[in-house]
Coordinates of C-alpha atoms and ligand atoms in Angstrom, one line a residue:
M1 CA 1.0 26.1 -30.2
S2 CA 0.7 29.3 -28.9
L3 CA -2.7 30.4 -27.4
M4 CA -3.1 32.3 -29.9
D5 CA -2.7 30.1 -33.2
R6 CA -6.4 28.9 -31.2
V7 CA -8.3 31.8 -30.4
G8 CA -10.8 32.9 -33.3
G9 CA -10.9 36.4 -34.2
V10 CA -13.4 38.9 -33.1
D11 CA -16.2 40.6 -34.5
L12 CA -15.6 43.1 -36.5
H13 CA -16.5 47.0 -36.5
A14 CA -18.6 48.3 -39.6
D15 CA -15.2 50.0 -41.2
E16 CA -13.1 48.2 -40.2
T17 CA -12.9 45.4 -42.4
E18 CA -10.6 42.9 -42.9
E19 CA -8.7 43.8 -45.6
L20 CA -7.3 47.2 -43.8
L21 CA -6.6 45.0 -41.0
D22 CA -5.2 42.5 -43.2
H23 CA -3.1 45.7 -44.6
F24 CA -1.8 47.3 -41.6
R25 CA -0.6 44.5 -39.9
A26 CA 1.6 43.4 -42.5
R27 CA 2.6 47.4 -43.2
L28 CA 3.2 47.5 -39.2
L29 CA 4.8 44.3 -39.7
E30 CA 7.7 46.4 -42.9
E31 CA 7.6 48.6 -40.3
I32 CA 9.3 47.0 -37.0
N33 CA 11.6 44.8 -35.9
I34 CA 9.4 42.3 -34.6
D35 CA 13.1 40.4 -33.0
E36 CA 13.8 43.6 -31.4
V37 CA 11.0 44.3 -29.4
A38 CA 10.1 40.5 -29.2
D39 CA 12.1 41.1 -25.2
L40 CA 10.5 43.7 -24.1
D41 CA 8.1 44.3 -21.5
M42 CA 4.2 43.8 -22.5
P43 CA 3.1 47.0 -21.7
V44 CA 6.2 48.9 -23.7
K45 CA 5.6 46.9 -26.5
R46 CA 2.4 47.9 -26.2
A47 CA 3.3 51.6 -27.0
R48 CA 6.0 50.5 -29.3
L49 CA 3.4 49.2 -31.9
E50 CA 0.7 51.7 -30.9
R51 CA 3.4 54.4 -31.9
V52 CA 4.3 53.1 -34.9
L53 CA 0.8 52.0 -36.4
S54 CA -1.0 55.5 -35.2
R55 CA 2.4 57.0 -37.6
L56 CA 1.0 54.8 -40.9
L57 CA -2.6 55.3 -39.9
S58 CA -1.4 59.1 -40.3
F59 CA 0.1 58.6 -42.9
E60 CA -1.3 56.2 -45.1
G61 CA -5.0 54.9 -43.6
P62 CA -8.4 56.2 -44.6
V63 CA -10.0 58.7 -42.8
M64 CA -12.2 57.8 -39.6
S65 CA -13.2 58.3 -36.5
T66 CA -10.9 58.6 -33.7
R67 CA -13.1 55.8 -32.1
N68 CA -12.5 53.5 -34.8
R69 CA -8.9 54.2 -35.0
A70 CA -8.3 53.4 -31.4
R71 CA -10.5 50.7 -32.1
L72 CA -8.1 49.6 -35.7
I73 CA -4.9 49.9 -33.4
Q74 CA -6.0 48.2 -30.5
R75 CA -7.1 45.0 -32.7
I76 CA -3.6 44.8 -34.7
V77 CA -1.5 45.4 -31.7
D78 CA -3.7 42.3 -30.3
D79 CA -3.0 40.6 -32.5
A80 CA 0.6 41.0 -32.9
V81 CA 0.7 40.6 -28.9
G82 CA -1.8 38.2 -28.7
L83 CA -2.8 37.5 -25.9
G84 CA -0.9 40.6 -24.5
V85 CA 0.2 39.1 -20.5
L86 CA -1.0 36.5 -20.7
E87 CA 0.7 35.2 -23.6
P88 CA 4.4 34.8 -22.3
L89 CA 2.4 33.2 -19.1
I90 CA 0.8 30.5 -21.7
A91 CA 3.9 30.0 -23.6
D92 CA 5.7 28.9 -20.0
E93 CA 5.7 25.6 -19.8
T94 CA 6.0 25.6 -15.5
V95 CA 3.1 27.6 -15.3
T96 CA 0.4 25.3 -14.5
E97 CA -2.4 28.2 -13.4
I98 CA -2.9 31.4 -14.1
M99 CA -5.5 33.9 -11.8
V100 CA -7.0 37.2 -12.6
N101 CA -8.9 38.7 -10.4
G102 CA -10.1 41.9 -12.3
V103 CA -7.6 44.7 -13.8
H104 CA -5.4 44.9 -11.3
D105 CA -4.0 41.2 -9.7
L106 CA -3.0 38.6 -11.8
F107 CA -1.4 34.8 -10.3
V108 CA 0.1 32.3 -11.1
E109 CA 0.6 29.2 -9.7
R110 CA 3.7 27.5 -10.5
S111 CA 5.6 23.8 -8.5
G112 CA 2.1 24.5 -6.3
R113 CA 3.1 28.2 -5.4
I114 CA 1.2 30.6 -5.5
E115 CA 3.3 33.8 -7.2
R116 CA 1.9 37.8 -8.4
I117 CA 3.3 39.0 -12.1
P118 CA 3.8 42.9 -11.5
S119 CA 2.1 43.2 -14.9
A120 CA -1.1 42.7 -15.3
F121 CA -4.0 44.7 -17.2
R122 CA -3.8 47.9 -18.3
S123 CA -7.9 48.4 -18.2
E124 CA -11.4 46.1 -17.3
E125 CA -11.5 47.4 -21.3
E126 CA -8.4 45.2 -22.2
L127 CA -9.2 42.3 -19.7
M128 CA -12.7 41.9 -21.0
Q129 CA -11.1 42.1 -24.6
T130 CA -8.9 39.5 -24.0
I131 CA -11.2 37.3 -21.9
D132 CA -13.9 37.6 -24.8
R133 CA -11.1 36.5 -27.5
I134 CA -10.2 33.6 -25.0
V135 CA -13.8 32.2 -25.4
S136 CA -14.9 32.9 -28.5
S137 CA -12.6 30.9 -29.6
V138 CA -15.0 28.2 -28.4
N139 CA -18.2 29.3 -29.3
R140 CA -19.1 30.6 -25.9
R141 CA -20.0 34.3 -24.9
V142 CA -19.6 36.2 -21.9
D143 CA -22.1 39.3 -20.9
E144 CA -24.9 39.9 -18.2
S145 CA -27.0 36.9 -19.5
S146 CA -24.3 34.3 -19.1
P147 CA -21.4 36.2 -16.5
M148 CA -20.2 32.5 -15.8
V149 CA -18.9 30.3 -18.5
D150 CA -16.3 27.7 -18.4
A151 CA -14.6 26.4 -21.8
R152 CA -11.8 24.2 -22.4
L153 CA -9.6 25.2 -25.4
A154 CA -8.0 22.9 -27.9
G155 CA -5.1 22.3 -25.9
G156 CA -6.5 20.9 -23.3
E157 CA -6.6 23.7 -21.1
R158 CA -9.7 24.8 -18.7
V159 CA -11.2 28.0 -18.6
N160 CA -13.5 30.2 -16.4
V161 CA -14.4 33.1 -16.9
I162 CA -17.0 34.6 -13.9
I163 CA -17.7 37.9 -14.5
P164 CA -19.2 41.7 -12.5
P165 CA -22.1 41.7 -10.6
L166 CA -21.2 37.8 -10.0
A167 CA -17.2 38.7 -9.0
L168 CA -17.3 42.1 -7.0
D169 CA -13.4 42.6 -7.8
G170 CA -13.9 42.7 -12.0
P171 CA -13.6 39.8 -14.4
T172 CA -12.2 36.8 -13.1
M173 CA -10.4 34.1 -14.8
T174 CA -9.1 31.2 -14.3
I175 CA -6.9 29.3 -16.9
R176 CA -6.0 25.4 -15.5
R177 CA -3.0 24.5 -17.6
F178 CA -3.1 19.9 -17.5
P179 CA 0.8 19.4 -17.6
T180 CA 1.8 16.5 -19.2
P181 CA 0.5 13.8 -16.4
F182 CA 2.9 11.7 -14.7
R183 CA 2.9 7.9 -15.4
M184 CA 4.4 4.9 -13.4
P185 CA 7.8 5.5 -14.2
D186 CA 7.5 9.3 -13.2
L187 CA 5.8 8.4 -10.1
V188 CA 8.7 5.7 -9.1
A189 CA 11.2 8.8 -9.8
R190 CA 9.6 10.6 -7.5
R191 CA 9.0 7.8 -4.5
S192 CA 5.7 7.4 -4.3
L193 CA 5.7 4.5 -4.3
P194 CA 8.5 1.6 -5.1
E195 CA 9.3 0.5 -7.8
E196 CA 8.0 -2.8 -7.0
A197 CA 4.7 -2.1 -6.4
S198 CA 4.2 -0.8 -9.7
A199 CA 5.0 -3.7 -11.4
L200 CA 3.1 -5.2 -9.2
L201 CA -0.3 -3.0 -10.0
G202 CA 0.9 -3.7 -14.1
A203 CA 0.2 -7.0 -13.6
M204 CA -2.7 -7.0 -11.3
V205 CA -4.1 -4.3 -13.8
R206 CA -2.7 -6.7 -16.8
A207 CA -4.3 -10.4 -14.5
R208 CA -7.9 -7.4 -14.6
F209 CA -8.2 -6.9 -10.9
N210 CA -10.3 -4.5 -10.1
I211 CA -8.8 -1.7 -8.5
L212 CA -10.2 1.6 -6.5
V213 CA -8.1 4.6 -5.8
S214 CA -8.3 6.4 -2.7
G215 CA -7.7 9.7 -0.7
G216 CA -8.6 13.3 -0.1
T217 CA -8.8 15.8 -2.9
G218 CA -5.8 16.6 -4.5
T219 CA -3.9 13.8 -3.0
G220 CA -3.0 12.2 -6.8
K221 CA -6.1 10.1 -7.3
T222 CA -6.8 11.3 -10.6
T223 CA -3.1 11.8 -11.6
F224 CA -2.7 8.2 -9.9
L225 CA -5.4 6.4 -12.1
N226 CA -3.8 7.7 -15.5
A227 CA -0.8 6.2 -14.2
L228 CA -2.7 3.1 -13.1
S229 CA -5.0 3.4 -16.5
G230 CA -1.7 3.9 -18.1
L231 CA -0.7 -0.3 -17.2
I232 CA -3.2 -1.8 -19.2
P233 CA -2.4 -3.9 -21.7
D234 CA -2.8 -1.0 -25.7
R235 CA -5.0 -4.1 -27.8
E236 CA -7.9 -3.6 -25.4
R237 CA -11.3 -0.7 -25.9
I238 CA -10.9 0.8 -23.1
I239 CA -14.0 3.8 -22.2
T240 CA -12.9 6.4 -19.4
I241 CA -15.6 7.9 -18.0
E242 CA -15.5 11.5 -16.6
D243 CA -16.8 14.8 -14.6
S244 CA -14.5 16.7 -16.5
A245 CA -11.8 15.6 -18.1
E246 CA -7.9 14.5 -16.9
L247 CA -7.3 11.7 -17.5
S248 CA -5.2 11.4 -20.4
L249 CA -4.3 7.7 -21.8
Q250 CA -1.7 6.6 -24.3
Q251 CA -3.4 3.4 -25.3
G252 CA -4.7 3.2 -29.0
H253 CA -8.4 2.4 -29.0
V254 CA -9.5 4.7 -25.6
V255 CA -13.5 5.8 -25.5
R256 CA -13.8 9.2 -24.3
L257 CA -17.1 10.0 -22.2
E258 CA -17.9 13.7 -20.0
A259 CA -21.3 14.2 -18.3
R260 CA -22.9 17.0 -19.3
P261 CA -24.4 20.0 -16.6
A262 CA -27.6 20.9 -16.7
N263 CA -28.4 23.7 -19.2
T264 CA -29.6 26.9 -17.4
E265 CA -33.5 25.6 -17.9
G266 CA -32.3 22.7 -15.8
K267 CA -32.3 19.8 -18.7
G268 CA -30.3 18.3 -20.6
Q269 CA -28.2 16.6 -18.2
V270 CA -26.0 14.1 -18.7
S271 CA -25.2 12.1 -15.7
I272 CA -21.6 10.2 -14.9
R273 CA -24.1 7.2 -14.0
D274 CA -26.0 7.5 -17.5
L275 CA -22.5 7.0 -18.9
V276 CA -21.2 4.0 -17.2
R277 CA -25.0 2.2 -18.4
N278 CA -24.1 3.6 -21.4
S279 CA -21.1 2.2 -21.8
L280 CA -21.4 -1.4 -21.1
R281 CA -23.8 -1.4 -24.3
M282 CA -20.2 0.6 -25.8
R283 CA -18.3 -4.1 -25.3
P284 CA -15.5 -1.8 -23.2
D285 CA -13.1 -4.1 -22.5
R286 CA -12.3 -1.7 -18.7
I287 CA -14.3 0.9 -17.5
V288 CA -12.4 3.6 -16.0
V289 CA -14.4 6.2 -14.2
G290 CA -12.4 9.5 -13.0
E291 CA -14.2 8.6 -9.4
V292 CA -17.2 7.8 -8.1
R293 CA -19.4 10.7 -6.3
G294 CA -22.8 9.1 -6.4
G295 CA -25.4 6.6 -7.4
E296 CA -23.1 5.4 -10.2
T297 CA -21.7 3.0 -7.5
L298 CA -23.6 0.7 -8.2
D299 CA -23.5 0.6 -11.5
M300 CA -19.5 0.2 -11.5
L301 CA -19.7 -2.6 -8.9
Q302 CA -22.6 -4.3 -11.1
A303 CA -19.5 -3.9 -14.4
M304 CA -17.1 -5.6 -12.0
N305 CA -18.6 -7.6 -11.5
T306 CA -20.0 -8.8 -13.9
G307 CA -17.4 -9.2 -17.2
H308 CA -16.3 -5.6 -16.8
E309 CA -13.3 -7.2 -14.6
G310 CA -10.0 -4.7 -14.5
S311 CA -12.4 -1.9 -14.1
L312 CA -11.0 1.4 -11.7
T313 CA -11.9 4.5 -10.0
T314 CA -11.4 6.8 -7.7
V315 CA -12.8 7.8 -4.1
H316 CA -12.7 10.4 -1.6
A317 CA -12.3 8.7 1.6
N318 CA -8.7 9.1 4.2
S319 CA -8.4 4.4 4.5
A320 CA -9.3 1.3 2.7
H321 CA -12.0 0.9 4.8
D322 CA -13.1 4.8 4.9
A323 CA -13.5 3.9 1.2
L324 CA -15.7 0.5 1.4
G325 CA -17.8 2.7 3.3
R326 CA -18.7 5.7 1.6
L327 CA -19.1 3.0 -1.3
E328 CA -21.9 1.8 0.2
T329 CA -23.3 5.2 1.0
L330 CA -22.6 6.2 -1.9
A331 CA -24.1 3.1 -4.2
S332 CA -27.0 3.0 -1.5
M333 CA -28.2 6.9 -3.2
S334 CA -29.3 4.3 -6.8
D335 CA -32.6 4.8 -7.3
L336 CA -32.7 0.8 -6.7
D337 CA -33.1 0.3 -3.0
L338 CA -30.8 -2.8 -1.8
P339 CA -30.5 -4.0 1.8
V340 CA -26.9 -3.0 3.3
D341 CA -26.1 -7.1 3.3
T342 CA -26.8 -7.0 -0.8
L343 CA -24.6 -3.6 -1.2
R344 CA -22.2 -6.0 0.9
D345 CA -21.9 -8.5 -1.6
Q346 CA -21.7 -6.3 -4.7
I347 CA -18.1 -4.6 -2.8
N348 CA -16.7 -7.8 -1.4
G349 CA -17.4 -8.8 -5.0
A350 CA -15.9 -6.0 -6.9
I351 CA -13.1 -5.0 -5.3
D352 CA -9.8 -6.5 -5.1
I353 CA -7.7 -3.6 -4.2
I354 CA -7.2 -0.3 -2.6
I355 CA -4.6 2.2 -3.3
Q356 CA -4.3 4.5 -0.5
L357 CA -2.9 8.0 -1.5
E358 CA -1.9 11.1 0.9
R359 CA -0.4 14.2 1.0
D360 CA 2.2 14.7 3.4
S361 CA 2.5 17.4 6.2
S362 CA 5.3 18.7 3.8
G363 CA 2.9 18.3 0.8
V364 CA 5.0 15.0 -0.7
R365 CA 2.5 13.1 -1.9
R366 CA 2.6 9.1 -2.0
V367 CA 1.0 6.1 -1.4
R368 CA 0.6 5.2 2.2
Q369 CA -1.2 1.4 1.7
I370 CA -2.1 -0.4 -0.9
D371 CA -4.6 -3.7 0.4
Q372 CA -6.4 -6.6 -0.7
V373 CA -10.1 -7.1 0.0
T374 CA -10.4 -10.3 2.0
S375 CA -13.9 -9.9 3.5
Q376 CA -15.6 -12.4 0.9
H377 CA -20.0 -12.2 0.1
R378 CA -22.0 -11.0 2.5
E379 CA -19.0 -10.8 5.6
Q380 CA -17.6 -7.5 7.4
Y381 CA -15.2 -5.9 5.0
A382 CA -12.3 -7.4 6.2
T383 CA -8.8 -6.2 4.2
A384 CA -5.3 -6.9 4.7
P385 CA -1.8 -5.1 3.8
I386 CA -0.6 -5.5 1.0
L387 CA 1.6 -1.9 1.3
R388 CA 2.6 0.3 4.2
Y389 CA 4.5 4.0 3.8
E390 CA 5.8 3.4 7.3
Q391 CA 7.2 6.4 9.6
K392 CA 10.3 5.4 11.7
D393 CA 11.2 9.0 13.2
D394 CA 12.3 10.8 10.9
A395 CA 12.3 9.2 7.8
G396 CA 9.9 7.5 6.5
A397 CA 9.5 3.6 4.3
F398 CA 7.3 1.4 1.8
R399 CA 6.9 -2.6 3.7
A400 CA 6.0 -4.9 1.5
F401 CA 4.0 -8.0 2.8
P402 CA 3.5 -10.9 1.2
L403 CA 0.3 -11.7 -1.2
D404 CA -3.2 -14.2 0.4
R405 CA -2.6 -17.4 -1.4
A406 CA -5.5 -16.6 -3.3
I407 CA -4.5 -13.1 -4.9
L408 CA -1.0 -14.8 -5.9
D409 CA -3.0 -18.0 -7.2
R410 CA -5.3 -16.0 -9.7
L411 CA -1.9 -13.7 -11.0
S412 CA -0.7 -16.7 -12.0
W413 CA -4.3 -17.9 -13.7
A414 CA -3.3 -15.0 -15.5
G415 CA 0.3 -15.6 -16.9
E416 CA 1.4 -13.2 -14.3
T417 CA 4.2 -13.3 -11.3
P418 CA 4.5 -11.5 -8.9
P419 CA 7.8 -9.4 -8.0
P420 CA 10.0 -9.7 -4.8
G421 CA 9.3 -9.5 -1.9
Y422 CA 5.5 -9.8 -2.5
G423 CA 5.7 -14.0 -3.7
E424 CA 5.1 -15.8 0.0
A425 CA 2.1 -16.6 0.4
R426 CA 0.7 -15.7 3.8
S427 CA -0.8 -18.9 4.9
Ligands
ADP501 N1 2.9 11.5 -7.3 C1 2.6 12.7 -6.7 N2 3.9 13.1 -6.8 C2 3.7 15.4 -6.7 N3 3.1 15.3 -7.4 C3 1.7 14.7 -8.2 C4 1.6 13.4 -7.1 N4 0.6 13.1 -7.8 C5 -0.7 13.7 -8.2 N5 0.8 15.7 -8.0 C6 0.1 16.7 -8.1 O1 -0.7 16.7 -7.1 C7 -2.3 17.9 -7.8 C8 -3.5 16.9 -7.4 O2 -2.9 15.8 -8.7 P1 -4.4 14.8 -8.5 O3 -4.6 13.6 -9.3 O4 -5.6 15.9 -9.1 O5 -5.4 14.9 -7.1 P2 -6.6 14.6 -7.0 O6 -7.7 13.3 -7.8 O7 -6.7 13.3 -5.2 O8 -7.4 15.7 -6.0 C9 -2.1 17.6 -9.5 O9 -1.9 19.0 -9.6 C10 -0.6 16.5 -9.6 O10 0.1 17.3 -10.7
MG502 MG1 -9.4 14.6 -9.2

């Protein structure tokens, strides 16, 4: 589906009637061979269409002002070429991000690299028209009174627009496409983790272990959470809770919730925390929280401890220990003023497994370590490795460690057998 299909109309000017538009749209298509112009560069294509239209209007059109005539032409040409310079970029699956920095600078990101696109917009007017079309397609508007707009298009693309005077160098638009996310087998194929480890995680997810994915910004937490969630059996009722929806689960029974920031009057905020609490009354089998960042952590931990085992979330941290400490800090941000002992008890009870992700110096994203939490009750946090990526000289390799008895027992109660390499109980 082209973005054009999702972009609705712009208000017509008084004497640009729909009829007139329809008529000349049709006439234009009769006069030109669309296939022939399809491969032309956008400016050339536009110029060609404008010429043809201009001639048609002179011979067949009603009398109208130069201004309205120009507007009519622009409108029909816009329709014919869609979103102009953006159209081919949006159609290009390898483009993950489109960045419009004012009229002259247009960049895209392809497989992590930013490239400049030489043919940018011709005028600020053209750029604003394109922005208007995108934004109005989701019933938003951007103008001086609301100079920053976030919108999500029906195809899932996230659009952000910020215009002058806030943006100093002209209207600025960022369109982010979410590529089909990696599933666990894709991550294995990219060597982000070994096959056996993915099998082990599958067994753990089915056996309802509570799993925390930890990593820095851009290490692939959301991606991993998504892949992990993909291992949840299809018959279960899954509730996902996110700040801005990124997860895309394939299961048949998924309820997606998205938090809402306060409006311009500072009202109407619905936090992750509100949603976590609400989700408990929605008969979830699993709660998947995109990322814990604040007081909702406590609610999440309580849920994990009280009948919602098998829940999954991510946290921003640099190691398993760091992640546990971070959970403690975040949980203490809730309005309940719980002593540290109690928090530790909650965390030790809730978190079974921590998956630490990394993005190494060459940009490769992988699992650095998988740990099990071995501390209990109010003990100081203790973890034991299950998998570790070890760097030796230039080469790195994953090393598996045998599972603790307690984990083996839990797996076997759930009818799961650990894959080779993990089965031997550590004393
Ligand atoms: N294992 C991986 N291999 C390659 N690219 C990945 C991997 N995991 C994530 N990515 C890519 O890295 C980027 C950031 O991933 P994301 O999951 O959003 O990170 P985070 O949630 O930690 O900020 C995305 O473009 C994603 O497609
Ligand atoms: Mg993320």
